[in-house]
XYZ file of C-alpha atoms in Angstrom:
690
model
C 97.196 155.800 -141.891
C 97.201 154.995 -138.483
C 95.676 151.733 -138.506
C 96.427 151.065 -135.095
C 94.854 154.133 -133.593
C 91.031 154.017 -132.166
C 88.064 153.404 -134.733
C 87.385 155.896 -137.228
C 83.873 157.737 -136.511
C 81.858 159.371 -140.035
C 78.827 161.332 -140.061
C 77.400 163.692 -142.735
C 79.655 166.381 -143.107
C 83.204 164.745 -141.610
C 85.397 162.181 -141.303
C 87.175 161.714 -137.329
C 89.665 159.696 -135.809
C 89.618 159.707 -131.955
C 93.045 158.601 -130.647
C 92.883 156.995 -127.213
C 94.579 159.906 -125.184
C 94.912 162.994 -127.524
C 91.507 162.342 -129.538
C 93.073 164.675 -132.611
C 90.412 165.502 -135.018
C 90.450 164.463 -138.619
C 88.020 166.657 -140.847
C 87.189 166.473 -144.130
C 84.581 167.701 -146.600
C 82.103 164.653 -147.592
C 78.485 164.360 -149.108
C 75.827 163.702 -146.767
C 75.623 159.652 -145.950
C 72.705 160.315 -143.821
C 71.676 161.029 -140.470
C 73.219 157.942 -139.145
C 76.254 157.393 -137.723
C 78.558 154.518 -139.234
C 81.128 153.029 -136.887
C 84.271 151.678 -138.622
C 86.582 149.375 -136.742
C 90.454 149.485 -137.557
C 90.593 147.873 -140.868
C 92.242 149.306 -144.033
C 90.302 147.213 -146.455
C 86.883 148.939 -145.015
C 89.001 152.269 -145.075
C 90.123 152.428 -148.497
C 86.671 150.629 -149.820
C 85.081 153.747 -148.237
C 87.667 156.410 -149.800
C 87.248 154.590 -153.108
C 83.678 155.406 -153.269
C 83.235 158.955 -151.371
C 82.889 161.608 -154.163
C 85.514 163.719 -152.464
C 89.254 163.393 -153.387
C 91.308 162.630 -149.890
C 94.813 162.480 -149.504
C 97.078 161.445 -146.894
C 101.094 163.040 -146.479
C 103.516 162.547 -144.308
C 106.015 164.324 -142.211
C 107.809 165.691 -145.346
C 104.495 166.726 -147.039
C 104.699 163.508 -149.690
C 101.356 162.088 -150.571
C 101.696 158.917 -149.213
C 97.759 157.902 -150.316
C 95.002 159.425 -152.481
C 92.017 157.807 -153.536
C 90.499 157.583 -156.794
C 88.452 160.695 -156.906
C 91.520 162.532 -155.998
C 92.822 161.085 -158.864
C 90.296 162.423 -161.267
C 90.303 165.646 -159.842
C 93.711 166.336 -159.895
C 94.090 164.750 -163.584
C 96.994 162.512 -162.073
C 97.385 158.544 -161.670
C 98.117 157.134 -158.712
C 101.879 156.684 -159.631
C 102.040 160.174 -160.559
C 100.374 161.337 -157.345
C 102.344 159.314 -154.993
C 105.531 161.083 -153.104
C 104.149 164.265 -155.027
C 104.150 167.393 -153.202
C 100.678 168.542 -152.614
C 101.650 171.634 -150.804
C 104.077 172.716 -153.359
C 103.747 175.170 -155.909
C 103.867 172.670 -158.661
C 100.120 172.865 -158.856
C 100.195 176.588 -159.176
C 97.868 177.596 -156.715
C 96.355 180.473 -156.668
C 93.786 182.391 -154.585
C 90.571 183.997 -155.493
C 92.559 187.161 -156.178
C 94.343 185.665 -158.999
C 97.565 185.844 -157.063
C 99.631 182.867 -156.262
C 99.135 181.614 -152.717
C 101.823 181.396 -150.018
C 102.951 177.667 -149.349
C 102.571 178.350 -145.896
C 99.105 179.389 -146.206
C 98.012 176.047 -147.771
C 95.783 173.918 -145.659
C 97.874 170.905 -145.145
C 100.451 173.512 -144.631
C 98.036 175.461 -141.564
C 97.458 172.129 -140.397
C 100.808 170.188 -140.043
C 102.311 173.941 -138.518
C 99.777 174.509 -136.364
C 98.146 171.424 -135.380
C 94.634 172.302 -136.201
C 92.125 171.303 -138.678
C 91.236 173.771 -141.596
C 88.352 174.064 -143.438
C 86.830 174.892 -146.931
C 89.801 176.821 -148.245
C 88.895 177.690 -151.820
C 92.356 178.210 -153.996
C 92.895 177.479 -158.172
C 95.346 174.993 -159.499
C 96.490 174.292 -162.939
C 95.615 171.140 -164.375
C 98.914 169.150 -165.226
C 97.765 167.758 -168.830
C 95.132 170.548 -170.010
C 96.717 173.677 -168.186
C 93.334 174.632 -167.279
C 92.400 176.456 -164.136
C 90.379 174.077 -161.770
C 88.905 175.772 -158.193
C 89.242 173.345 -155.173
C 87.639 173.611 -151.899
C 90.064 172.219 -149.465
C 89.782 170.946 -145.858
C 92.899 169.515 -143.641
C 93.821 168.536 -140.500
C 96.895 166.697 -138.447
C 97.135 163.416 -137.402
C 98.626 162.853 -134.034
C 100.095 159.876 -132.591
C 99.040 158.598 -129.186
C 101.913 160.904 -127.233
C 99.913 164.120 -129.663
C 103.116 164.321 -131.887
C 102.143 165.159 -135.270
C 103.177 161.765 -137.861
C 100.846 162.681 -140.975
C 98.244 165.222 -142.049
C 94.885 164.554 -144.331
C 93.251 166.431 -146.981
C 90.076 166.530 -148.473
C 89.098 168.326 -151.509
C 86.570 168.853 -154.211
C 85.974 170.668 -157.542
C 83.984 173.710 -157.138
C 85.230 175.160 -160.741
C 81.503 175.479 -162.080
C 80.477 176.930 -158.826
C 83.244 179.507 -159.030
C 82.689 180.251 -162.703
C 79.016 181.231 -162.016
C 80.400 183.367 -159.114
C 82.706 184.916 -161.482
C 80.066 185.860 -163.852
C 77.826 186.855 -161.072
C 80.581 188.989 -159.943
C 80.977 190.637 -163.058
C 77.683 191.295 -163.542
C 77.586 193.053 -160.017
C 80.924 195.032 -160.677
C 79.719 196.229 -164.095
C 76.048 196.938 -163.265
C 74.879 200.688 -163.468
C 72.421 199.898 -160.397
C 73.774 200.145 -156.963
C 74.036 196.644 -155.357
C 75.221 196.005 -151.946
C 75.516 193.416 -149.169
C 74.275 193.743 -145.894
C 75.063 192.210 -142.519
C 71.701 191.034 -140.927
C 71.998 194.436 -138.992
C 71.962 196.641 -142.003
C 75.327 197.323 -142.010
C 77.476 197.320 -145.239
C 79.000 194.375 -146.330
C 80.004 194.926 -149.831
C 79.234 197.970 -152.039
C 79.657 197.575 -156.304
C 81.554 200.381 -157.977
C 78.296 201.856 -159.456
C 77.364 202.334 -155.671
C 80.913 203.687 -154.874
C 79.819 206.147 -157.644
C 76.570 206.980 -156.726
C 77.422 208.036 -152.899
C 80.592 209.236 -153.968
C 82.404 207.207 -150.845
C 85.180 204.311 -151.482
C 84.250 200.966 -150.386
C 86.626 201.002 -146.764
C 84.155 204.384 -146.078
C 81.156 202.383 -146.438
C 81.848 198.543 -145.357
C 80.531 198.378 -141.557
C 78.523 201.508 -141.385
C 74.703 201.725 -141.095
C 72.702 203.055 -144.211
C 70.303 204.453 -142.042
C 73.340 207.057 -141.247
C 72.901 208.139 -144.721
C 69.227 208.191 -145.013
C 67.653 211.857 -144.858
C 65.909 212.246 -141.782
C 62.333 212.476 -142.866
C 62.732 208.650 -144.630
C 64.874 206.908 -141.988
C 62.109 206.067 -139.761
C 59.863 205.200 -142.327
C 62.052 202.898 -144.388
C 62.720 201.303 -141.210
C 59.258 200.480 -140.894
C 58.514 199.461 -143.961
C 61.686 196.904 -144.500
C 61.723 195.811 -140.960
C 58.976 193.277 -140.941
C 59.616 191.955 -144.645
C 63.174 191.024 -143.730
C 62.514 189.369 -140.712
C 59.772 187.242 -142.444
C 62.035 186.752 -145.014
C 60.184 188.491 -147.734
C 61.563 190.566 -151.082
C 60.578 194.039 -150.576
C 59.957 196.060 -153.780
C 59.829 199.725 -154.665
C 61.184 201.361 -151.279
C 61.808 205.086 -152.384
C 63.979 207.344 -150.162
C 66.727 210.148 -150.213
C 70.108 208.975 -149.286
C 73.290 211.561 -148.305
C 76.247 211.612 -150.829
C 79.449 212.160 -149.353
C 79.376 215.762 -150.914
C 76.358 216.311 -148.744
C 73.733 216.439 -151.166
C 70.893 214.037 -151.335
C 69.867 211.931 -154.044
C 66.874 209.666 -154.609
C 66.850 205.884 -154.781
C 64.618 203.153 -155.385
C 65.583 199.985 -153.668
C 64.483 196.452 -153.903
C 65.950 194.074 -151.027
C 66.159 190.368 -150.728
C 66.825 188.353 -147.820
C 70.087 185.875 -147.511
C 69.366 182.617 -145.804
C 71.388 179.555 -144.684
C 70.214 175.951 -145.683
C 68.085 176.340 -142.393
C 66.325 179.606 -143.194
C 68.056 181.972 -140.868
C 68.497 185.522 -142.365
C 72.433 185.634 -142.965
C 72.397 189.110 -144.533
C 70.388 191.104 -146.993
C 71.208 192.279 -150.842
C 69.777 195.119 -152.084
C 69.755 196.742 -155.703
C 69.095 200.185 -155.890
C 68.746 202.721 -158.854
C 68.829 206.785 -158.823
C 65.114 207.622 -159.698
C 65.947 211.377 -159.038
C 64.644 212.085 -162.841
C 61.451 210.234 -162.319
C 60.839 212.098 -158.872
C 61.423 215.204 -160.566
C 58.957 214.456 -163.138
C 56.564 212.935 -160.736
C 56.619 216.115 -158.469
C 56.222 218.204 -161.909
C 53.274 216.257 -162.939
C 51.785 216.721 -159.040
C 52.312 220.027 -159.434
C 50.704 220.465 -162.796
C 47.945 218.351 -161.487
C 47.473 220.317 -158.184
C 47.295 223.885 -160.677
C 44.591 222.197 -162.726
C 42.609 220.957 -159.773
C 42.792 224.884 -158.756
C 41.920 226.134 -162.031
C 39.105 223.599 -162.100
C 37.696 224.660 -158.468
C 38.166 228.265 -159.474
C 36.375 227.477 -162.461
C 33.592 225.848 -160.708
C 33.546 228.494 -157.574
C 33.042 231.176 -160.776
C 30.252 229.006 -162.374
C 28.529 228.265 -159.152
C 28.670 232.023 -158.024
C 27.717 233.301 -161.447
C 24.668 230.908 -161.569
C 23.790 232.166 -158.090
C 24.141 235.914 -158.976
C 21.953 234.983 -162.116
C 19.265 232.778 -160.533
C 18.686 235.343 -157.922
C 17.358 237.808 -160.346
C 15.409 235.380 -162.564
C 13.824 233.993 -159.499
C 11.987 237.437 -159.042
C 11.386 237.513 -162.694
C 9.782 234.305 -162.653
C 8.100 234.414 -159.483
C 6.720 237.957 -160.382
C 5.733 236.891 -164.086
C 3.850 234.101 -162.728
C 1.987 235.993 -159.993
C 1.034 238.299 -162.742
C -0.122 235.427 -165.559
C -2.890 235.033 -162.765
C -5.510 237.259 -163.804
C -4.222 239.234 -167.034
C -5.834 239.722 -170.196
C -4.900 237.912 -173.458
C -2.431 240.946 -174.690
C -0.609 241.096 -171.410
C -0.653 237.058 -171.405
C 1.323 236.732 -174.732
C 4.035 239.320 -173.436
C 4.049 237.854 -170.215
C 4.511 234.188 -171.572
C 7.840 235.867 -173.729
C 9.476 237.028 -170.783
C 8.480 233.737 -169.110
C 10.189 231.992 -171.821
C 12.999 234.139 -172.434
C 13.986 233.618 -168.456
C 13.528 230.252 -168.516
C 16.035 230.074 -171.611
C 18.382 231.980 -169.652
C 17.903 229.603 -166.535
C 18.288 226.365 -168.807
C 21.849 227.733 -170.190
C 23.045 228.440 -166.435
C 21.811 225.010 -165.529
C 23.656 223.596 -168.132
C 27.211 225.133 -167.662
C 26.522 224.158 -164.094
C 25.662 220.489 -164.857
C 28.510 220.128 -167.398
C 31.147 221.247 -165.188
C 30.488 219.225 -162.050
C 29.695 216.000 -164.455
C 33.390 216.452 -165.630
C 34.588 216.886 -162.525
C 32.445 213.800 -161.245
C 31.147 215.843 -158.436
C 27.218 214.761 -159.526
C 25.063 212.347 -157.544
C 22.454 210.357 -158.937
C 19.335 210.369 -156.845
C 17.170 207.105 -157.401
C 13.967 206.855 -156.217
C 10.787 204.927 -157.355
C 8.731 206.704 -160.244
C 6.388 205.981 -162.888
C 7.572 206.141 -166.415
C 4.274 206.583 -167.717
C 3.783 209.741 -165.379
C 7.217 211.212 -166.589
C 6.159 210.559 -170.280
C 2.929 212.338 -169.534
C 4.927 215.382 -167.840
C 7.413 215.491 -170.837
C 4.309 215.736 -173.148
C 3.448 218.276 -171.425
C 6.128 220.600 -171.215
C 7.000 220.243 -174.830
C 3.778 219.614 -176.854
C 3.007 223.572 -176.798
C 6.462 224.740 -177.656
C 6.371 222.355 -180.913
C 2.989 223.357 -181.631
C 4.267 226.874 -181.593
C 6.617 226.137 -184.739
C 3.773 224.419 -186.293
C 5.131 220.813 -185.672
C 3.137 218.049 -185.094
C 4.244 216.484 -182.149
C 3.567 212.913 -180.440
C 4.664 210.789 -177.517
C 4.063 206.958 -177.882
C 4.491 204.939 -174.317
C 3.852 201.439 -175.081
C 1.889 199.178 -172.341
C 4.936 197.349 -171.095
C 6.007 200.753 -169.307
C 3.697 200.574 -166.513
C 4.672 199.861 -162.632
C 7.449 201.625 -161.278
C 11.390 202.182 -162.127
C 14.115 202.880 -159.517
C 16.124 205.870 -160.991
C 16.718 209.472 -161.004
C 13.963 210.780 -162.847
C 14.385 214.127 -162.724
C 18.030 213.431 -164.322
C 16.522 210.980 -166.912
C 13.405 213.680 -167.742
C 16.568 216.423 -168.359
C 18.270 213.660 -170.839
C 15.466 213.136 -172.618
C 14.043 216.903 -172.719
C 17.484 217.864 -174.319
C 17.084 215.487 -176.672
C 13.242 216.722 -177.543
C 14.281 220.475 -177.151
C 16.926 220.135 -179.951
C 14.551 218.224 -182.370
C 12.147 220.869 -181.833
C 14.579 223.353 -182.576
C 16.180 222.350 -185.131
C 12.858 221.117 -187.403
C 11.835 224.147 -189.361
C 8.659 221.922 -190.488
C 7.147 218.592 -190.224
C 7.228 216.500 -186.960
C 9.085 215.106 -183.898
C 8.110 211.930 -182.693
C 8.904 209.972 -178.939
C 8.573 206.450 -178.318
C 9.458 204.821 -174.789
C 9.651 201.294 -174.638
C 10.319 198.809 -171.677
C 11.617 195.156 -172.086
C 12.796 192.474 -169.826
C 16.557 192.578 -168.856
C 17.127 189.771 -166.014
C 15.498 189.292 -162.892
C 13.061 192.357 -161.770
C 15.312 194.941 -164.180
C 14.035 196.359 -167.421
C 15.788 197.973 -170.361
C 14.241 201.363 -171.066
C 14.709 202.427 -174.576
C 13.743 205.870 -176.000
C 13.715 207.287 -179.312
C 13.151 210.847 -180.477
C 12.882 211.291 -184.150
C 12.699 214.431 -186.237
C 12.123 215.391 -189.858
C 14.843 218.082 -189.578
C 17.840 218.550 -191.639
C 19.969 215.718 -190.395
C 23.348 215.470 -189.275
C 26.172 214.580 -191.676
C 28.437 211.314 -190.762
C 31.450 213.415 -190.071
C 29.946 216.025 -187.550
C 27.932 212.908 -185.875
C 30.668 212.131 -183.328
C 31.450 216.096 -182.877
C 28.014 217.211 -181.864
C 28.575 215.467 -178.641
C 31.427 217.485 -177.544
C 30.712 220.752 -175.630
C 29.560 224.217 -176.962
C 29.566 222.749 -180.346
C 26.806 224.360 -182.862
C 26.277 222.569 -186.528
C 25.498 224.865 -189.189
C 21.380 224.308 -189.249
C 20.927 227.823 -190.488
C 19.326 230.398 -187.848
C 18.378 228.065 -185.403
C 22.383 227.344 -184.856
C 22.838 229.893 -182.481
C 20.243 229.066 -179.802
C 21.445 227.489 -176.402
C 24.624 226.714 -175.303
C 25.960 224.035 -177.243
C 25.711 221.627 -174.208
C 22.536 219.354 -174.685
C 24.070 216.595 -176.236
C 27.320 216.847 -173.942
C 24.993 216.655 -170.810
C 23.229 213.746 -171.866
C 26.084 211.604 -172.869
C 27.746 212.417 -169.470
C 24.277 211.773 -167.414
C 23.758 208.504 -169.454
C 27.726 207.465 -168.564
C 26.932 208.153 -165.014
C 23.628 205.862 -165.402
C 25.486 203.019 -167.128
C 23.531 203.770 -170.037
C 24.019 204.387 -173.830
C 23.081 206.964 -176.613
C 23.268 206.405 -180.293
C 22.399 208.353 -183.627
C 21.230 207.641 -186.890
C 20.878 210.342 -188.902
C 21.955 211.418 -192.832
C 21.204 215.054 -194.570
C 17.828 215.741 -195.854
C 16.377 212.714 -193.798
C 16.025 213.678 -190.357
C 17.564 212.096 -187.266
C 17.220 209.737 -184.699
C 18.660 209.450 -181.236
C 18.182 206.509 -179.018
C 18.681 205.857 -175.264
C 19.026 202.851 -173.316
C 19.325 202.250 -169.518
C 18.549 199.434 -167.411
C 16.551 200.117 -164.471
C 14.875 198.084 -161.508
C 11.442 197.361 -161.914
C 7.869 196.641 -159.724
C 4.469 196.494 -160.647
C 3.710 198.364 -157.675
C 4.823 199.787 -154.707
C 4.107 199.783 -150.663
C 1.607 202.373 -149.941
C 4.378 204.003 -147.719
C 6.172 204.558 -150.926
C 3.543 205.374 -153.092
C 2.537 209.054 -154.091
C 1.269 211.264 -151.632
C -1.500 213.344 -152.610
C -1.786 216.907 -153.892
C -0.987 218.617 -151.356
C -2.317 222.111 -152.917
C -6.046 221.162 -152.067
C -6.139 220.918 -148.828
C -2.466 222.256 -147.022
C -3.067 225.501 -148.225
C -6.517 225.774 -145.857
C -4.766 224.666 -142.656
C -3.887 227.432 -140.485
C -0.009 228.090 -140.055
C 2.360 230.314 -139.056
C 5.602 230.509 -141.265
C 8.746 232.863 -140.550
C 10.630 233.566 -143.752
C 14.202 234.966 -143.181
C 15.319 236.862 -146.269
C 17.585 240.011 -146.558
C 16.299 240.766 -150.317
C 13.153 243.030 -150.129
C 11.920 241.475 -153.784
C 11.841 238.141 -152.770
C 10.257 238.642 -149.109
C 7.310 240.348 -151.631
C 7.331 237.727 -154.059
C 6.721 234.834 -151.146
C 4.344 237.239 -150.024
C 2.571 237.120 -152.860
C 2.867 233.174 -153.418
C 0.905 232.466 -150.232
C -1.276 235.503 -149.772
C -4.169 233.142 -150.968
C -3.525 230.598 -148.505
C -4.610 230.498 -145.061
C -1.243 230.631 -143.783
C 0.137 233.660 -141.607
C 3.698 234.911 -142.887
C 6.262 236.640 -140.589
C 9.649 238.205 -141.924
C 13.158 238.705 -140.839
C 15.549 240.692 -142.669
C 18.430 238.998 -141.265
C 19.910 236.102 -139.365
C 19.822 237.767 -135.927
C 16.161 238.970 -136.537
C 15.573 235.571 -137.197
C 16.493 234.457 -134.163
C 15.001 236.877 -131.988
C 11.683 236.001 -133.588
C 12.008 232.259 -133.011
C 12.959 232.998 -129.420
C 9.646 234.776 -128.772
C 7.339 233.109 -131.466
C 6.229 229.670 -132.112
C 6.244 228.578 -135.793
C 5.365 225.696 -137.769
C 7.514 226.159 -140.507
C 10.955 228.193 -140.769
C 12.145 229.179 -144.312
C 15.954 231.057 -144.275
C 17.718 232.132 -146.986
C 21.471 231.084 -147.204
C 22.835 233.998 -148.114
C 22.173 236.574 -145.506
C 23.732 239.320 -143.888
C 25.121 238.970 -139.773
C 24.320 235.278 -139.807
C 23.545 233.403 -142.902
C 21.276 230.628 -143.082
C 23.578 227.837 -142.519
C 24.702 229.733 -138.993
C 20.964 230.494 -138.065
C 20.087 226.534 -138.573
C 23.090 225.385 -136.414
C 22.124 228.083 -133.593
C 18.576 226.843 -133.477
C 19.441 223.441 -133.281
C 21.723 224.164 -129.970
C 18.929 226.650 -128.583
C 16.277 224.019 -128.912
C 18.252 221.133 -127.917
C 18.756 222.966 -124.356
C 14.816 223.505 -124.212
C 11.660 221.337 -124.348
C 10.567 223.165 -127.374
C 10.252 221.188 -130.707
C 12.541 222.323 -133.460
C 10.205 223.467 -136.254
C 10.830 222.010 -140.147
C 13.561 224.521 -141.645
C 13.595 225.058 -145.477
C 16.952 226.169 -147.229
C 15.710 228.924 -149.691
C 18.971 229.699 -152.103
C 20.210 230.131 -155.747
C 23.075 227.342 -154.720
C 22.032 223.896 -156.027
C 25.126 221.696 -156.019
C 25.367 218.490 -154.570
C 28.202 220.035 -152.070
C 25.367 222.569 -151.397
C 22.728 220.591 -150.637
C 24.741 218.235 -148.031
C 25.992 221.673 -146.268
C 22.189 222.123 -145.772
C 21.483 218.958 -144.726
C 24.448 218.413 -142.184
C 23.036 221.754 -140.581
C 19.718 220.101 -139.998
C 17.345 221.570 -142.895
C 14.634 219.823 -143.677
C 14.458 220.325 -147.262
C 16.724 222.282 -149.980
C 14.736 224.629 -151.878
C 16.638 225.851 -155.109
C 15.769 229.006 -156.575
C 13.910 229.849 -158.866
C 10.780 227.873 -157.455
C 7.321 228.306 -158.348
C 4.344 228.872 -156.122
C 2.984 225.482 -156.724
C 6.602 223.986 -155.799
C 6.782 225.977 -152.722
C 3.708 224.871 -151.332
C 4.537 221.508 -152.085
C 7.854 221.920 -149.995
C 6.196 222.876 -147.487
C 3.658 220.541 -147.463
C 6.146 217.762 -147.517
C 8.407 218.831 -144.227
C 5.264 219.066 -142.393
C 4.530 215.587 -143.559
C 8.083 214.048 -142.512
C 9.314 213.582 -146.102
C 11.554 216.734 -146.492
C 14.841 215.325 -145.941
C 14.296 213.103 -149.338
C 13.584 216.117 -151.195
C 15.877 218.018 -153.280
C 14.470 220.611 -155.933
C 17.104 221.939 -158.625
C 14.452 222.647 -161.714
C 11.895 225.154 -161.900
C 9.012 223.107 -162.987
C 5.733 223.295 -160.895
C-alpha cells in the first residue's frame, strides 16, 4: 500500500495519498464521514481498520493487475472470499464486465486499466459484472487511481466500488417507461436544447434522435407561440417550479404543425442548482379542434342570441311607439267623456295594456335568460306597494265577479331595500294569473314579514285562488316559457311567460317560489325573499311630496324634440292644463338651433330622430354648454327602448332621466318635477302605471 509514503488524507468523498514529491492523487467514492478532515498517519493497522468499516469495496492491484489487497466490503460485493480475490485480475474478463448498453466492455476501457495506462484518476464508471456463484448481474460504480513512487513511477493502483444494482434496476424500469410511453418525453439542457428524446417524441415530430439532440425547441415552435412560451416558462424554470398545461404549436419535420400540451419539471443537483429540464408532452390536436368547434358554436349562439335580442328590442320599440299614442290619447279622451264612451275607451285601454304587457314579458324573459337584467335597489314601503297592488288588481277581479282581498301583516311596516318595481311585477304576475284562471270564487293575497338576522327580514307573499288547480305532473312545467295549461277558454290569454319571469327574477333576488295545488281545489303560490329593513328613513331618503299639486302651476319653458307628429300632439295635450310653455323641434338640428337662441328649464329629447338623434344632441349640448357660461338644463330621454343597456347609453350621454314609452300624463309630470328637484339621475321608468 506504499506505507512508507506521506500520510493519508480522508474527507467526505475521497481518499488521498500525497507522496512528498509527486503528490499523486488517490481517489475513491466513499460515504460521508462528516465535514471534518481526519489525518491518518502511515500505519497499516489504522488503514486496515478504516478500510474494514467503510461501506465501499476497496482493492489494490500490482503492476500485473493482480489484486494484492481487498477489504471486507469488496469481498461481499464480489461474492468472493479474500483468498479467492487475492491474485485475481480485477480488470480481466473473468467478471464478465458489460456496459450500460449490455455489450461486453473492452478490458482497456475498465477504470483500473485507464488509471494505470494514463496515470490519472477515473471516477464513477458504471459497468456490470456477473456474480461468480449466482450468475446474477450486478451493477457497480467504480473509481480508480494510480499509486506512484517518489520518482513518479507507477507502482500500483487502487479501485473503490459500490453496488448500485437497485438503482440501475429502477433506472432501467424508468427508462422502459419512458421508451414505451405514448407521451413525448424529453430531457433538455438548462438552455432548453434537447438532450434526450424518447421514441414517442421521434414519432410525433418525425425526426431521428440525432437530428434533435442539441437543437433548441424554440426553433420548431410556431412564430405566434414562441415568444409567449418563452415568457411563460422562463420564470417557473428559474425558480425551480413545475409548469403545467402549456399549449403551443410545434413544427414536424414534414412542415406541418401539431398542438402539444406540455408539463415541465426542473432537474436539480443536491445543492438545488438547475441542471436540466424534463418535459412531458402530449398531442392535444383533437382537443383543440373540439374546443375551437365549441367556441365557434358558442359564437354562433351568441350571435343568434344577439340577433334575437335586437329583434325583440326593435319589435318592442316599433310596437311601444304606436301603443304610446293609443294609451296616451285614450287617457286624454277618458278625461271628460260620458259613460258610454268611457266603457269603450276603457276597453281600448285594457287591450293596449295587455299588448304592452306581452311585449314587456318577451323583452324581460330574453334579457333575464341572457343575464342582462340589473336589479335597482332602493328603499320602499312594503305597505304602500301592497296598496298599489290592491288598487291595480281589485277592479280586474271585480269585473270577473271574483272576491279579491289583500292583507298585509302589521310587521310589514317600515322600509325595505329592494327593487320595488320588479317585486311588484312578480306578485302582479301571480295575481294576474290567479284572476285569469279563476272562473268563480276568490283570489286572496297575504304579505308577511319576519325577522332574519340583523336588520333583515323575510318577505313572504301568498297568492291563493279557488281556480281549477294544477295537476302534480304539470306543476314543474308551468314555469317553462310559453307554456299554457289546458284550463278552458282562459288558456289562450297571455304569452305564457309570467311564471317563468317570476322565477327568473326571484333567482336574481336570491329568492324562491313554491306551488301547492291539486285539481279542483285551487292553487297557492308562495314567494320568499330576504330584504334589508329599516323602521324609518332619513328625511333626504323619504318620499317627496306629490309634484302634481304645485309643479304644474310653476311657470316653466320646455323644449320637446320629437319627429313624430302624433307624439308632439299627445305631449301637448298632456301638458295643456299646466302653466308651462311647450316649444317643439321636429329633429335634432332644430333642437340645437332653438337651444342656441332660447333658455329652457327642461329639454325633452326623443332618442330616435332623423338628422341627429337624441344621444347626439345631448352630447353636442354638453360640449357647447361646457364652452359657455350658460348652465345646461336637465335633459329627459323619451324612447321606446327600455333595456339596461339603453338606460346606460342615455345616462352616459348626460341625460338626467330615461322615460320609457308608453308613459302616462302623471308619469311625465313627475319626471319633469324629478329632474328639477335634482333626483332624476336615480329615476328609471319601464312601466306604464301612473
